[in-house]
Amino acid sequence: MRKWTLNLTQDDWQDAAEADAVCDAIKAGELVAIPTETVYGLAADATSSAACAKIFTAKGRPQFNPLISHLPSLEACMEHGIFDEDALKLARAFWPGPLTLVVPKRPQSTICDLATAGLDTVALRVPAGPVMRFLAEKCSLPLAAPSANISGKVSTTTADAVTIDLGASLSFVVDAGPCSVGIESTIVALVDGTPRLLRPGGVPRKDLEAVLGRGLIDASTPAKPDTPQAPGMLSSHYAPSAAVRLNALAVKEGEALLAFGPHKLPGADGAVCEINLSPSGDLEEAAARLFAALRSLDTSGAETICVQTIPKEGLGEAINDRIERAAAPRPNTPS
Ligand code: TXA
Ligand code: MG
């Protein structure tokens, strides 16, 4: 694995020899880790089923789980998906940005069936993070990229976390520092005239509803047994190894604490380890720090991570969704 460290405040990365090397690797069907504004992506050529198969192998991901294809622009996305009026409104309002649209797949789309898990819909996203857009444009390919983590672990928001999970499978890690949003994209399906929220994420629901001029039907599954019909919404999708206890009112002995806001929980001084997602109670800051915090608390040796209550408004909906999944029973483990 080679590492390419980028300073996004300078533009000389756009001509760097590494950019050519990353594109060559993608075109040769290899896997590369590329940052977006949400999380790091495990990227491959979305038109190649051989390349996409490597993604599933590297992640150990269930095959029924389809991938998001990343493209440089709405125009490029329209070659692969059919956008109704609502889809166009959302794309124009939020792209580039942390929003994925699931739309009917065009018959002439070159995105392979493995990337869409054989569905007749396709998940498309124009990320705000410039590196993924730049590389998709430079390769002239849609880039299939799930979050760059082992399946069932929390997503990665730094190049170091990517390297720990997936280094052995990668040709390249592109390191552009920590992701600014830190939580995955919001996914909205626009397939039958009724916009549905498939996954809360980096664009808050109320912002989407304001642009649509109506409410979004909530299609994300609650934390209950996994079903293939709800791809990617596996209840234990974001599980750390430690148990997770929600809405803690006090810290019990031996627990690690994921805190939020200025209020100090009773027992906090006795926590094995404490990370406060945002001492001032800022939900954007909390989202950006969530996955790194879960990873870090998981390595503290505590058997349980207790989580202070986090309000559900704005980005809090996505943060709570991920934490509830982290707390859900694991399908393949005895507990
Ligand atoms: O922020 C993000 O979305 C990150 C970055 C790398 O872009 N990607 C990401 O990918 O979170 P992943 O694979 O971890 O999650 C993609 C989700 C999965 O839950 C998958 O089931 C869903 O998108 N998805 C993809 N195609 C779909 C489709 N046609 N219909 C319904 N859900 C779909
Ligand atoms: Mg993921």
Short mmCIF file of C-alpha atoms and ligand atoms in Angstrom, two decimals:
data_model
loop_
_atom_site.label_atom_id
_atom_site.label_comp_id
_atom_site.label_asym_id
_atom_site.label_seq_id
_atom_site.Cartn_x
_atom_site.Cartn_y
_atom_site.Cartn_z
CA MET A 1 0.00 0.00 0.00
CA ARG A 2 1.24 3.49 -0.87
CA LYS A 3 0.19 6.61 0.97
CA TRP A 4 -0.41 9.98 -0.65
CA THR A 5 -0.65 12.85 1.81
CA LEU A 6 -2.50 15.85 0.48
CA ASN A 7 -2.60 19.42 1.64
CA LEU A 8 -5.95 20.63 0.34
CA THR A 9 -5.12 24.28 0.88
CA GLN A 10 -2.56 24.09 -1.94
CA ASP A 11 -3.71 23.11 -5.43
CA ASP A 12 -0.50 21.49 -6.61
CA TRP A 13 -2.01 18.11 -5.60
CA GLN A 14 -4.08 18.33 -8.76
CA ASP A 15 -0.93 17.83 -10.88
CA ALA A 16 0.81 15.44 -8.54
CA ALA A 17 2.33 12.27 -9.99
CA GLU A 18 0.44 10.40 -7.27
CA ALA A 19 -2.85 11.48 -8.87
CA ASP A 20 -1.86 9.62 -12.05
CA ALA A 21 -0.74 6.63 -10.04
CA VAL A 22 -4.07 6.49 -8.14
CA CYS A 23 -6.02 6.70 -11.41
CA ASP A 24 -3.88 3.97 -12.96
CA ALA A 25 -4.58 1.77 -9.94
CA ILE A 26 -8.34 2.42 -10.20
CA LYS A 27 -8.32 1.69 -13.94
CA ALA A 28 -6.38 -1.52 -13.26
CA GLY A 29 -9.24 -2.63 -10.99
CA GLU A 30 -7.42 -2.06 -7.71
CA LEU A 31 -8.80 -0.65 -4.45
CA VAL A 32 -7.88 2.81 -3.13
CA ALA A 33 -9.05 4.72 -0.06
CA ILE A 34 -10.25 8.23 -0.86
CA PRO A 35 -11.56 10.80 1.62
CA THR A 36 -14.88 12.56 1.20
CA GLU A 37 -16.39 15.23 3.44
CA THR A 38 -18.42 12.53 5.23
CA VAL A 39 -16.12 9.51 5.78
CA TYR A 40 -13.27 7.80 3.93
CA GLY A 41 -14.44 5.71 0.96
CA LEU A 42 -13.07 2.34 -0.20
CA ALA A 43 -13.13 3.18 -3.89
CA ALA A 44 -13.00 1.14 -7.08
CA ASP A 45 -14.13 1.39 -10.70
CA ALA A 46 -17.95 1.16 -10.50
CA THR A 47 -18.15 -0.17 -14.07
CA SER A 48 -16.05 -3.24 -13.29
CA SER A 49 -17.66 -6.13 -11.47
CA ALA A 50 -14.21 -7.61 -10.83
CA ALA A 51 -13.10 -4.39 -9.11
CA CYS A 52 -16.35 -4.12 -7.12
CA ALA A 53 -16.04 -7.75 -6.04
CA LYS A 54 -12.73 -6.82 -4.41
CA ILE A 55 -14.59 -4.22 -2.30
CA PHE A 56 -16.93 -6.87 -0.93
CA THR A 57 -14.02 -9.19 -0.20
CA ALA A 58 -11.93 -6.50 1.50
CA LYS A 59 -14.82 -5.34 3.70
CA GLY A 60 -16.21 -8.79 4.34
CA ARG A 61 -19.50 -7.21 3.33
CA PRO A 62 -22.74 -9.11 2.67
CA GLN A 63 -23.20 -9.33 -1.09
CA PHE A 64 -26.76 -7.98 -1.02
CA ASN A 65 -25.56 -4.59 0.11
CA PRO A 66 -25.33 -2.25 -2.91
CA LEU A 67 -22.70 0.51 -3.27
CA ILE A 68 -22.89 4.26 -3.80
CA SER A 69 -21.32 5.52 -7.04
CA HIS A 70 -19.50 8.86 -6.74
CA LEU A 71 -19.41 11.24 -9.71
CA PRO A 72 -18.06 14.72 -10.35
CA SER A 73 -21.36 16.41 -11.29
CA LEU A 74 -25.14 16.13 -11.60
CA GLU A 75 -24.71 15.90 -15.39
CA ALA A 76 -22.45 12.88 -14.97
CA CYS A 77 -25.00 11.31 -12.58
CA MET A 78 -27.80 11.79 -15.11
CA GLU A 79 -26.02 9.39 -17.47
CA HIS A 80 -26.63 6.64 -14.92
CA GLY A 81 -29.91 7.49 -13.22
CA ILE A 82 -33.35 8.86 -14.07
CA PHE A 83 -34.05 12.00 -12.04
CA ASP A 84 -37.63 13.10 -11.44
CA GLU A 85 -38.42 16.68 -10.43
CA ASP A 86 -37.88 16.07 -6.72
CA ALA A 87 -34.55 14.37 -7.41
CA LEU A 88 -33.42 17.34 -9.50
CA LYS A 89 -34.47 19.79 -6.78
CA LEU A 90 -32.49 17.92 -4.15
CA ALA A 91 -29.44 17.45 -6.39
CA ARG A 92 -29.38 21.15 -7.29
CA ALA A 93 -29.79 22.22 -3.67
CA PHE A 94 -27.33 19.85 -1.98
CA TRP A 95 -24.71 18.67 -4.50
CA PRO A 96 -21.81 18.70 -4.11
CA GLY A 97 -22.55 17.56 -0.56
CA PRO A 98 -23.38 14.79 1.91
CA LEU A 99 -26.52 13.53 0.12
CA THR A 100 -26.98 10.27 -1.81
CA LEU A 101 -29.93 9.85 -4.16
CA VAL A 102 -31.29 6.41 -5.02
CA VAL A 103 -33.00 6.71 -8.41
CA PRO A 104 -34.06 4.30 -11.20
CA LYS A 105 -30.99 3.07 -13.07
CA ARG A 106 -30.77 3.94 -16.76
CA PRO A 107 -30.60 0.86 -18.99
CA GLN A 108 -27.52 2.32 -20.68
CA SER A 109 -25.69 3.02 -17.40
CA THR A 110 -22.22 1.46 -17.35
CA ILE A 111 -22.36 0.95 -13.57
CA CYS A 112 -22.05 -2.81 -13.08
CA ASP A 113 -24.76 -5.01 -11.60
CA LEU A 114 -22.58 -5.97 -8.68
CA ALA A 115 -22.34 -2.30 -7.62
CA THR A 116 -26.14 -2.08 -7.57
CA ALA A 117 -26.53 -5.61 -6.16
CA GLY A 118 -28.70 -6.43 -9.17
CA LEU A 119 -31.31 -3.79 -8.26
CA ASP A 120 -32.94 -1.64 -10.93
CA THR A 121 -32.09 1.44 -8.87
CA VAL A 122 -28.73 3.13 -8.40
CA ALA A 123 -27.28 5.18 -5.53
CA LEU A 124 -25.50 8.30 -6.79
CA ARG A 125 -23.59 11.03 -5.00
CA VAL A 126 -21.57 14.13 -5.88
CA PRO A 127 -19.40 14.59 -2.78
CA ALA A 128 -18.29 17.98 -1.52
CA GLY A 129 -14.90 16.53 -0.59
CA PRO A 130 -12.87 17.61 -3.63
CA VAL A 131 -10.51 14.62 -3.83
CA MET A 132 -13.14 12.01 -4.70
CA ARG A 133 -14.69 14.36 -7.30
CA PHE A 134 -11.30 15.18 -8.76
CA LEU A 135 -10.29 11.52 -9.08
CA ALA A 136 -13.66 10.48 -10.59
CA GLU A 137 -13.26 13.24 -13.17
CA LYS A 138 -9.62 12.41 -13.85
CA CYS A 139 -10.36 8.70 -14.39
CA SER A 140 -13.62 9.45 -16.26
CA LEU A 141 -15.24 6.72 -14.19
CA PRO A 142 -17.98 6.50 -11.59
CA LEU A 143 -16.27 5.43 -8.38
CA ALA A 144 -18.08 2.87 -6.26
CA ALA A 145 -17.18 3.53 -2.65
CA PRO A 146 -18.66 2.24 0.55
CA SER A 147 -17.29 3.55 3.81
CA ALA A 148 -13.68 2.35 4.20
CA ASN A 149 -14.08 0.05 7.19
CA ILE A 150 -14.40 -3.66 7.82
CA SER A 151 -18.08 -4.59 7.57
CA GLY A 152 -19.79 -4.26 10.94
CA LYS A 153 -17.23 -1.77 12.30
CA VAL A 154 -17.76 1.96 12.50
CA SER A 155 -16.83 4.08 9.48
CA THR A 156 -13.40 5.68 9.23
CA THR A 157 -12.79 9.42 9.32
CA THR A 158 -8.97 9.40 9.22
CA ALA A 159 -6.39 7.73 6.96
CA ASP A 160 -4.85 5.98 9.96
CA ALA A 161 -8.13 4.27 10.85
CA VAL A 162 -8.48 3.18 7.20
CA THR A 163 -4.99 1.70 7.22
CA ILE A 164 -5.71 -0.28 10.38
CA ASP A 165 -8.91 -1.81 8.93
CA LEU A 166 -8.01 -2.24 5.28
CA GLY A 167 -4.33 -1.47 4.63
CA ALA A 168 -3.57 -4.96 3.35
CA SER A 169 -6.25 -4.73 0.62
CA LEU A 170 -5.37 -1.27 -0.68
CA SER A 171 -3.04 -0.04 -3.42
CA PHE A 172 -3.28 3.52 -2.11
CA VAL A 173 -4.53 5.55 0.82
CA VAL A 174 -5.09 9.18 -0.02
CA ASP A 175 -4.72 11.14 3.24
CA ALA A 176 -6.36 14.55 3.21
CA GLY A 177 -6.79 14.79 6.98
CA PRO A 178 -9.89 14.11 9.06
CA CYS A 179 -13.31 14.29 7.36
CA SER A 180 -15.17 17.52 8.06
CA VAL A 181 -18.74 16.14 8.36
CA GLY A 182 -17.70 12.83 9.93
CA ILE A 183 -21.00 10.99 9.48
CA GLU A 184 -22.18 9.32 6.27
CA SER A 185 -24.35 10.93 3.64
CA THR A 186 -28.12 11.16 4.01
CA ILE A 187 -29.75 8.69 1.58
CA VAL A 188 -33.05 9.59 -0.09
CA ALA A 189 -34.83 7.24 -2.51
CA LEU A 190 -36.75 8.85 -5.37
CA VAL A 191 -38.07 5.89 -7.28
CA ASP A 192 -41.86 5.97 -7.22
CA GLY A 193 -42.84 9.61 -6.85
CA THR A 194 -42.64 9.50 -3.03
CA PRO A 195 -39.31 10.68 -1.58
CA ARG A 196 -38.19 8.35 1.20
CA LEU A 197 -35.47 8.83 3.77
CA LEU A 198 -33.43 5.60 3.70
CA ARG A 199 -30.67 6.76 6.04
CA PRO A 200 -30.33 9.92 8.11
CA GLY A 201 -26.93 11.53 7.55
CA GLY A 202 -24.95 14.67 6.86
CA VAL A 203 -27.87 16.69 5.43
CA PRO A 204 -30.53 17.11 8.14
CA ARG A 205 -34.08 15.99 7.31
CA LYS A 206 -35.58 19.45 7.79
CA ASP A 207 -33.26 20.94 5.13
CA LEU A 208 -34.41 18.31 2.62
CA GLU A 209 -38.07 18.82 3.52
CA ALA A 210 -37.69 22.57 3.08
CA VAL A 211 -36.46 22.09 -0.49
CA LEU A 212 -39.08 19.43 -1.32
CA GLY A 213 -41.85 21.52 0.22
CA ARG A 214 -43.24 18.43 1.99
CA GLY A 215 -42.37 15.80 4.55
CA LEU A 216 -40.05 12.88 3.87
CA ILE A 217 -41.42 9.40 4.50
CA ASP A 218 -39.13 7.61 6.89
CA ALA A 219 -38.03 4.30 5.37
CA SER A 220 -35.07 3.57 7.61
CA THR A 221 -35.64 0.42 9.61
CA PRO A 222 -35.65 0.54 13.38
CA ALA A 223 -32.99 -1.43 15.23
CA LYS A 224 -34.47 -4.90 14.72
CA PRO A 225 -33.39 -8.15 13.03
CA ASP A 226 -31.60 -7.68 9.73
CA THR A 227 -33.44 -8.07 6.47
CA PRO A 228 -31.92 -8.08 3.00
CA GLN A 229 -34.83 -5.88 1.80
CA ALA A 230 -33.34 -2.98 3.72
CA PRO A 231 -29.83 -2.99 2.30
CA GLY A 232 -27.25 -1.32 4.44
CA MET A 233 -29.59 -0.60 7.26
CA LEU A 234 -28.39 -3.59 9.23
CA SER A 235 -29.18 -2.85 12.83
CA SER A 236 -25.69 -3.75 14.03
CA HIS A 237 -23.99 -2.08 11.05
CA TYR A 238 -21.91 0.22 13.21
CA ALA A 239 -21.01 -2.03 16.06
CA PRO A 240 -17.88 -1.55 18.17
CA SER A 241 -16.69 -4.68 20.04
CA ALA A 242 -17.76 -3.22 23.40
CA ALA A 243 -21.40 -3.24 24.42
CA VAL A 244 -23.11 0.14 24.10
CA ARG A 245 -25.56 1.49 26.71
CA LEU A 246 -27.75 4.35 25.56
CA ASN A 247 -29.13 7.42 27.32
CA ALA A 248 -27.02 6.83 30.40
CA LEU A 249 -27.98 8.95 33.41
CA ALA A 250 -24.89 7.90 35.36
CA VAL A 251 -21.62 6.11 34.62
CA LYS A 252 -21.29 2.62 36.12
CA GLU A 253 -18.05 1.13 37.32
CA GLY A 254 -15.80 -0.13 34.53
CA GLU A 255 -17.60 1.76 31.76
CA ALA A 256 -16.15 4.09 29.17
CA LEU A 257 -18.15 7.29 28.62
CA LEU A 258 -19.20 8.90 25.37
CA ALA A 259 -20.31 12.29 26.68
CA PHE A 260 -22.09 15.20 25.02
CA GLY A 261 -22.62 18.77 26.14
CA PRO A 262 -21.67 20.66 29.27
CA HIS A 263 -23.63 18.55 31.79
CA LYS A 264 -21.38 16.16 33.71
CA LEU A 265 -22.91 12.75 34.47
CA PRO A 266 -22.67 11.32 37.99
CA GLY A 267 -19.82 8.82 38.08
CA ALA A 268 -18.04 10.42 35.11
CA ASP A 269 -14.83 10.82 37.11
CA GLY A 270 -14.67 7.04 37.52
CA ALA A 271 -15.02 6.28 33.78
CA VAL A 272 -12.30 4.05 32.28
CA CYS A 273 -12.01 6.63 29.53
CA GLU A 274 -14.13 9.62 28.55
CA ILE A 275 -14.58 11.43 25.26
CA ASN A 276 -16.94 14.38 25.02
CA LEU A 277 -18.22 14.70 21.43
CA SER A 278 -18.86 18.39 21.96
CA PRO A 279 -18.53 20.01 25.38
CA SER A 280 -20.49 23.02 24.07
CA GLY A 281 -23.31 20.82 22.72
CA ASP A 282 -22.66 21.51 19.02
CA LEU A 283 -24.18 18.68 16.92
CA GLU A 284 -21.97 19.32 13.89
CA GLU A 285 -18.86 19.03 15.99
CA ALA A 286 -20.29 15.87 17.57
CA ALA A 287 -20.99 14.26 14.17
CA ALA A 288 -17.48 15.01 12.96
CA ARG A 289 -15.98 13.31 16.02
CA LEU A 290 -18.41 10.39 16.47
CA PHE A 291 -16.68 7.50 14.67
CA ALA A 292 -13.16 8.31 15.85
CA ALA A 293 -14.53 8.54 19.40
CA LEU A 294 -16.31 5.16 19.17
CA ARG A 295 -13.14 3.56 17.79
CA SER A 296 -11.03 5.10 20.49
CA LEU A 297 -13.36 4.15 23.38
CA ASP A 298 -13.56 0.64 21.93
CA THR A 299 -9.80 0.23 22.40
CA SER A 300 -9.95 1.45 26.02
CA GLY A 301 -10.56 -2.08 27.29
CA ALA A 302 -13.97 -1.21 28.80
CA GLU A 303 -16.62 -3.87 28.23
CA THR A 304 -19.34 -1.26 27.94
CA ILE A 305 -19.47 2.22 26.45
CA CYS A 306 -22.21 4.29 28.04
CA VAL A 307 -23.59 7.16 26.02
CA GLN A 308 -25.02 10.39 27.36
CA THR A 309 -28.30 11.54 25.78
CA ILE A 310 -27.84 13.49 22.54
CA PRO A 311 -30.74 15.58 21.22
CA LYS A 312 -32.38 14.25 18.03
CA GLU A 313 -32.76 17.52 16.15
CA GLY A 314 -30.69 18.40 13.04
CA LEU A 315 -27.63 16.15 12.68
CA GLY A 316 -28.64 14.61 16.01
CA GLU A 317 -31.03 12.31 14.12
CA ALA A 318 -28.12 10.72 12.22
CA ILE A 319 -25.88 10.63 15.29
CA ASN A 320 -28.56 8.84 17.33
CA ASP A 321 -29.26 6.47 14.43
CA ARG A 322 -25.60 5.37 14.34
CA ILE A 323 -25.37 5.02 18.10
CA GLU A 324 -28.59 2.99 18.26
CA ARG A 325 -27.14 0.65 15.64
CA ALA A 326 -23.94 0.38 17.63
CA ALA A 327 -26.05 -0.67 20.61
CA ALA A 328 -28.15 -3.22 18.70
CA PRO A 329 -27.73 -6.96 19.31
CA ARG A 330 -25.10 -8.51 17.00
CA PRO A 331 -26.58 -11.09 14.64
CA ASN A 332 -23.53 -13.39 14.56
CA THR A 333 -22.30 -13.18 18.11
CA PRO A 334 -23.76 -15.04 21.08
CA SER A 335 -24.60 -11.97 23.18
O1 TXA B 1 -21.08 9.21 3.08
C1 TXA B 1 -21.25 8.17 2.48
O2 TXA B 1 -22.34 7.85 1.98
C2 TXA B 1 -20.04 7.22 2.37
C3 TXA B 1 -19.00 7.92 1.49
C4 TXA B 1 -17.80 7.06 1.21
O3 TXA B 1 -19.59 8.37 0.31
N1 TXA B 1 -20.43 5.97 1.80
C5 TXA B 1 -21.18 5.06 2.48
O4 TXA B 1 -21.36 3.89 1.79
O5 TXA B 1 -21.63 5.26 3.57
P1 TXA B 1 -21.91 2.57 2.46
O6 TXA B 1 -21.74 1.51 1.41
O7 TXA B 1 -21.26 2.31 3.74
O8 TXA B 1 -23.42 2.84 2.59
C6 TXA B 1 -24.19 2.95 1.41
C7 TXA B 1 -25.63 2.68 1.70
C8 TXA B 1 -25.85 1.25 2.10
O9 TXA B 1 -26.68 1.27 3.23
C9 TXA B 1 -26.57 0.67 0.91
O10 TXA B 1 -27.40 -0.38 1.26
C10 TXA B 1 -27.33 1.85 0.40
O11 TXA B 1 -26.38 2.88 0.52
N2 TXA B 1 -27.68 1.72 -1.01
C11 TXA B 1 -26.86 1.71 -2.07
N3 TXA B 1 -27.55 1.50 -3.21
C12 TXA B 1 -28.85 1.39 -2.86
C13 TXA B 1 -30.05 1.16 -3.58
N4 TXA B 1 -30.07 1.01 -4.91
N5 TXA B 1 -31.19 1.10 -2.88
C14 TXA B 1 -31.20 1.24 -1.53
N6 TXA B 1 -30.10 1.45 -0.79
C15 TXA B 1 -28.94 1.52 -1.44
MG MG B 2 -20.77 1.80 5.72
#
